[in-house]
Structure formats: structure tokens, C-alpha cells
């Protein structure tokens, strides 16, 4: 059997990273029927938009997409492709694992966190206005439906991936109604998983301090949009930065997997950029498809190549190219499956 997957190579370094990632995925022995869709800078020139409808239709049809980074043209009036996809496909959960890797310089060597961020409401609902010349108001929306949906996603992720604990992060001591509703919703969902997954909650400021001091105490975190945005970068920083950070945007009927970093235009076409984040995003895609063994094989192979240090890209202190790194990971995957 093979999986039909939309592939958006993206701009800048995106196409090279996508090719390296396809080589790694091919090494798992799983079949992929790639539906390649261009989006971004190239389609602005030819189709007048960075996100043509055919791209959204392809993802709707296949239910799954692997996406390279896309350049957001400054001041052009085009909305970000990422925001467009999130809205069109109702990708309500943003998932970012942050796990230490030997060979990537960072403060700790035992961090293993998964940040699950609500992606549709909170202060990012975009409801804000000026109140006269000297004041502005931004409205924070929290609903039980969206809060329960994200909490359930976090618990299901924990169950599927053998994680022990979910921590809900909030500021319900101050925002008693909005964050209070988020916390209450998470507690209601947690009750359904009692005995299977532990549950606790933390106030967001305390959470930040604890993550910096004792990240090993935490496992899966579930957060409203704004705290999730901030804490996921904090967690990426704990394991060596955005360059190796994978991500997923999940909806009820579609999911888009992509690296956290951008299109790094200055390295485009030079066989220089590090494909780790896209390769690990592809591993997240395999987990989502239920292909856990293949996902683990790719994660272990990537970690192995980085720990070994002989075939790593410039940003990890090596001289290997994108292609060579991808081939080294693929070689290890092939040997392990
Ligand atoms: P960037 O992530 O592209 O680059 C930041 C720095 O990290 C640069 O020095 C870059 O060379 C380096 N870098 C990034 N990815 C790398 C990799 N895989 N290997 C080695 N080095 C890497 O961020 P930026 O410069 O702020 O943004 C460039 C463009 O990307 C902008 O147009 C921005 O809007 C877009 N962007 C897109 C996404 C996305 O599509 N998800 C995310 C962030 C930024």
C-alpha cells in the first residue's frame, strides 16, 4: 500500500530539504504517492497568489501534507501561506516536540517535551480595535469546545506515543473566566484518562521558570494559543534552537507537517542547509499515520548521524551538504528496518 501525500517543497532551501527528506522516507520501504504542489514566491508570479486553491484542494483530498518553508513577502499584501492553510483547513492543534540531541549544543542533555498549542482562538483570534487615539483593546476568546478539543488531542497523543503526563498551562489565577474555562475544560477531559495518563496544571510564569530549571519534570504540555506560541520557542531553545525543530499542524480532516525554521534564502540552491527539521517533521507525519516503527527508525537514524558528527551540515559544525546528510540518515534507516 502507499500513502497519497501532498508535498509542498516551498521556497529558498525548501526544495533541497524536500528531496533529502524524500530519500529518507523512501528508505523506510513505505510507499508514497507524492502529489507535488508549488506554493509561495513562484506561484505569485504565475498564478497571482502564494496559496492557489489547488494546494488546499490537494491537502483536503489527501488529508496529509509535508511542507517546506515559504517566504512571506514583506509588505506585498499577501497573507501568510501558513495562516491561510491553518484557517482554510481548520488546523486546530500545533504540535512541537522538543527533545535533546547529542551533537547539538544546548544547556541540557535530557529534555523530552511535546508542546501542544491551541491554534484557533485566544488573543490570536484577531479581534482588536482602537478605543480612541490613545488606547487599544484586544479580545481574548476561549471556548469550551476548542479547549476540550485541544486537551483531548494532547491526551490522545500521550496515549498513542506512550507518554506519562499532560500538564495544562494557564493563568487562571488572574484571568479567572477565560483561562479558568481552559483549565476547567482540560480537567474535564483529564478525568476521562484517569489511571492512564497523569494530569497536573501550572501557571504559565511558574511553568517558564520550571522549564528553564527542571525541564525533565515535564512531558506533554497543553496550552492556549499565546502561551503555546511563547513556550514552544522556549522549549526549542532548551534543545538547541529552531534549526532542528519539527512541527505539525493538525485538524479534524487534514494535517500539515513542516519545520519551524524559514526559507533561509541566502543558502538556497547551495546544498548547504540542514534538512533535520523537515526529516523529523516527516517522522511526525509517520506517527500520525500510525507508522510508529518507521517514525522511530527515522528519528533514531537522524539522532545517530548528528551524534556521530561526521556527516553533519555547517550549522552543526560539519562540512556535509544537505544531500549527503540525507543519504547518511537514509543509510541508517535502511540498515534498521
Ligand atoms: P530563517 O529560519 O529562514 O533563517 C534564520 C537563520 O537560520 C538564518 O541564518 C538561516 O540561514 C538559518 N537557517 C534556517 N534554516 C536553516 C537550515 N535548515 N539549515 C541551516 N541554517 C538554517 O528565518 P528568516 O530569515 O527570519 O526568514 C526567511 C523567510 O522565511 C522569511 O520570508 C520568513 O517569512 C519565512 N519563514 C517561513 C516559515 C514557514 O514557512 N513555516 C517560518 C519562518 C519564516
mmCIF file of C-alpha atoms in Angstrom, residues 171-323:
data_model
loop_
_atom_site.group_PDB
_atom_site.id
_atom_site.type_symbol
_atom_site.label_atom_id
_atom_site.label_comp_id
_atom_site.label_asym_id
_atom_site.label_seq_id
_atom_site.Cartn_x
_atom_site.Cartn_y
_atom_site.Cartn_z
ATOM 1 C CA UNK A 171 -3.074 31.994 34.078
ATOM 2 C CA UNK A 172 -6.403 31.164 35.688
ATOM 3 C CA UNK A 173 -5.430 32.868 38.955
ATOM 4 C CA UNK A 174 -5.763 36.229 37.158
ATOM 5 C CA UNK A 175 -7.972 35.514 34.103
ATOM 6 C CA UNK A 176 -10.448 33.517 36.120
ATOM 7 C CA UNK A 177 -13.112 33.332 33.424
ATOM 8 C CA UNK A 178 -11.150 32.792 30.191
ATOM 9 C CA UNK A 179 -8.137 30.810 31.401
ATOM 10 C CA UNK A 180 -10.391 29.384 34.116
ATOM 11 C CA UNK A 181 -12.554 27.872 31.367
ATOM 12 C CA UNK A 182 -9.460 26.496 29.595
ATOM 13 C CA UNK A 183 -8.314 24.835 32.834
ATOM 14 C CA UNK A 184 -11.788 23.509 33.686
ATOM 15 C CA UNK A 185 -12.084 22.045 30.168
ATOM 16 C CA UNK A 186 -8.685 20.351 30.471
ATOM 17 C CA UNK A 187 -9.671 18.930 33.882
ATOM 18 C CA UNK A 188 -12.896 17.512 32.414
ATOM 19 C CA UNK A 189 -11.008 15.764 29.616
ATOM 20 C CA UNK A 190 -8.288 14.590 32.049
ATOM 21 C CA UNK A 191 -10.938 12.746 34.092
ATOM 22 C CA UNK A 192 -11.622 10.519 31.045
ATOM 23 C CA UNK A 193 -7.954 9.430 31.035
ATOM 24 C CA UNK A 194 -7.567 8.928 34.800
ATOM 25 C CA UNK A 195 -5.371 5.919 35.540
ATOM 26 C CA UNK A 196 -3.862 6.013 32.044
ATOM 27 C CA UNK A 197 -2.200 9.447 31.786
ATOM 28 C CA UNK A 198 -1.299 11.685 34.743
ATOM 29 C CA UNK A 199 -2.590 15.245 34.776
ATOM 30 C CA UNK A 200 -1.461 18.427 36.502
ATOM 31 C CA UNK A 201 -1.611 22.152 35.809
ATOM 32 C CA UNK A 202 0.850 25.019 36.107
ATOM 33 C CA UNK A 203 0.544 28.805 35.995
ATOM 34 C CA UNK A 204 2.385 29.965 32.879
ATOM 35 C CA UNK A 205 5.006 32.175 34.568
ATOM 36 C CA UNK A 206 5.946 29.431 37.017
ATOM 37 C CA UNK A 207 5.955 26.986 34.072
ATOM 38 C CA UNK A 208 8.562 29.077 32.230
ATOM 39 C CA UNK A 209 10.836 29.177 35.265
ATOM 40 C CA UNK A 210 10.444 25.451 35.887
ATOM 41 C CA UNK A 211 11.152 24.590 32.249
ATOM 42 C CA UNK A 212 14.399 26.542 32.413
ATOM 43 C CA UNK A 213 15.420 24.985 35.732
ATOM 44 C CA UNK A 214 13.925 21.471 35.700
ATOM 45 C CA UNK A 215 12.710 20.553 32.201
ATOM 46 C CA UNK A 216 12.981 16.837 32.993
ATOM 47 C CA UNK A 217 9.914 17.087 35.258
ATOM 48 C CA UNK A 218 7.635 17.714 32.265
ATOM 49 C CA UNK A 219 6.309 15.653 29.387
ATOM 50 C CA UNK A 220 3.337 16.807 27.241
ATOM 51 C CA UNK A 221 2.204 20.421 27.772
ATOM 52 C CA UNK A 222 -1.158 21.737 26.534
ATOM 53 C CA UNK A 223 -1.602 25.500 26.228
ATOM 54 C CA UNK A 224 -3.881 28.192 24.828
ATOM 55 C CA UNK A 225 -2.581 29.921 21.672
ATOM 56 C CA UNK A 226 -0.469 32.789 23.071
ATOM 57 C CA UNK A 227 1.285 30.859 25.852
ATOM 58 C CA UNK A 228 1.769 27.984 23.414
ATOM 59 C CA UNK A 229 3.490 30.252 20.900
ATOM 60 C CA UNK A 230 5.921 31.551 23.511
ATOM 61 C CA UNK A 231 6.559 28.341 25.443
ATOM 62 C CA UNK A 232 7.179 26.313 22.257
ATOM 63 C CA UNK A 233 10.074 28.624 21.351
ATOM 64 C CA UNK A 234 11.357 28.388 24.927
ATOM 65 C CA UNK A 235 11.291 24.598 24.620
ATOM 66 C CA UNK A 236 13.078 24.730 21.228
ATOM 67 C CA UNK A 237 15.732 26.887 22.870
ATOM 68 C CA UNK A 238 16.241 24.237 25.552
ATOM 69 C CA UNK A 239 17.260 21.689 22.926
ATOM 70 C CA UNK A 240 19.463 23.803 20.656
ATOM 71 C CA UNK A 241 17.226 26.173 18.725
ATOM 72 C CA UNK A 242 14.775 26.308 15.855
ATOM 73 C CA UNK A 243 17.144 24.837 13.230
ATOM 74 C CA UNK A 244 16.404 21.239 14.214
ATOM 75 C CA UNK A 245 12.796 21.732 15.417
ATOM 76 C CA UNK A 246 9.988 19.855 13.634
ATOM 77 C CA UNK A 247 6.324 20.826 13.770
ATOM 78 C CA UNK A 248 2.822 19.655 12.926
ATOM 79 C CA UNK A 249 -0.476 21.437 12.356
ATOM 80 C CA UNK A 250 -3.373 19.087 12.932
ATOM 81 C CA UNK A 251 -7.048 19.383 12.021
ATOM 82 C CA UNK A 252 -10.043 17.026 12.128
ATOM 83 C CA UNK A 253 -9.639 16.042 8.479
ATOM 84 C CA UNK A 254 -6.191 17.291 7.432
ATOM 85 C CA UNK A 255 -2.697 17.656 8.859
ATOM 86 C CA UNK A 256 0.331 19.617 7.641
ATOM 87 C CA UNK A 257 3.855 18.733 8.804
ATOM 88 C CA UNK A 258 6.613 21.327 8.489
ATOM 89 C CA UNK A 259 9.868 22.561 10.034
ATOM 90 C CA UNK A 260 9.739 25.520 12.389
ATOM 91 C CA UNK A 261 12.523 27.410 10.548
ATOM 92 C CA UNK A 262 12.081 29.630 7.485
ATOM 93 C CA UNK A 263 13.300 29.523 3.863
ATOM 94 C CA UNK A 264 16.872 30.803 4.557
ATOM 95 C CA UNK A 265 17.089 32.396 1.066
ATOM 96 C CA UNK A 266 20.834 33.074 1.342
ATOM 97 C CA UNK A 267 21.558 29.306 1.305
ATOM 98 C CA UNK A 268 19.079 28.410 -1.466
ATOM 99 C CA UNK A 269 20.439 26.069 -4.124
ATOM 100 C CA UNK A 270 23.800 25.578 -2.387
ATOM 101 C CA UNK A 271 23.350 22.071 -0.959
ATOM 102 C CA UNK A 272 24.214 23.570 2.417
ATOM 103 C CA UNK A 273 21.135 23.766 4.665
ATOM 104 C CA UNK A 274 20.347 21.228 7.361
ATOM 105 C CA UNK A 275 17.337 19.030 6.494
ATOM 106 C CA UNK A 276 16.926 17.711 10.082
ATOM 107 C CA UNK A 277 13.771 19.698 10.918
ATOM 108 C CA UNK A 278 11.942 18.576 7.753
ATOM 109 C CA UNK A 279 13.119 14.968 8.187
ATOM 110 C CA UNK A 280 11.848 14.972 11.802
ATOM 111 C CA UNK A 281 8.589 16.586 10.607
ATOM 112 C CA UNK A 282 8.247 13.643 8.203
ATOM 113 C CA UNK A 283 8.732 11.316 11.193
ATOM 114 C CA UNK A 284 5.866 13.132 12.950
ATOM 115 C CA UNK A 285 3.797 12.542 9.817
ATOM 116 C CA UNK A 286 4.549 8.808 10.035
ATOM 117 C CA UNK A 287 3.476 8.779 13.701
ATOM 118 C CA UNK A 288 0.238 10.491 12.653
ATOM 119 C CA UNK A 289 -0.285 7.788 10.006
ATOM 120 C CA UNK A 290 0.255 5.104 12.656
ATOM 121 C CA UNK A 291 3.627 4.079 11.138
ATOM 122 C CA UNK A 292 5.341 4.337 14.515
ATOM 123 C CA UNK A 293 8.188 1.867 13.813
ATOM 124 C CA UNK A 294 9.240 3.765 10.692
ATOM 125 C CA UNK A 295 8.985 7.077 12.592
ATOM 126 C CA UNK A 296 11.235 5.767 15.359
ATOM 127 C CA UNK A 297 13.695 4.418 12.757
ATOM 128 C CA UNK A 298 13.964 7.874 11.145
ATOM 129 C CA UNK A 299 14.282 9.671 14.495
ATOM 130 C CA UNK A 300 16.975 7.271 15.718
ATOM 131 C CA UNK A 301 18.865 7.437 12.413
ATOM 132 C CA UNK A 302 18.814 11.266 12.421
ATOM 133 C CA UNK A 303 19.987 11.398 16.014
ATOM 134 C CA UNK A 304 22.672 8.831 15.218
ATOM 135 C CA UNK A 305 24.090 10.808 12.285
ATOM 136 C CA UNK A 306 24.119 14.004 14.362
ATOM 137 C CA UNK A 307 25.697 12.341 17.417
ATOM 138 C CA UNK A 308 28.327 10.745 15.180
ATOM 139 C CA UNK A 309 29.186 14.216 13.852
ATOM 140 C CA UNK A 310 30.976 13.066 10.679
ATOM 141 C CA UNK A 311 28.284 13.878 8.111
ATOM 142 C CA UNK A 312 26.624 16.973 9.549
ATOM 143 C CA UNK A 313 25.893 20.336 7.945
ATOM 144 C CA UNK A 314 27.662 23.644 8.638
ATOM 145 C CA UNK A 315 25.266 24.756 11.377
ATOM 146 C CA UNK A 316 26.235 21.671 13.438
ATOM 147 C CA UNK A 317 29.937 22.263 12.859
ATOM 148 C CA UNK A 318 30.366 19.969 9.844
ATOM 149 C CA UNK A 319 31.020 20.290 6.125
ATOM 150 C CA UNK A 320 28.453 17.839 4.704
ATOM 151 C CA UNK A 321 25.805 19.056 2.287
ATOM 152 C CA UNK A 322 22.029 18.686 2.526
ATOM 153 C CA UNK A 323 22.161 15.695 0.168
#
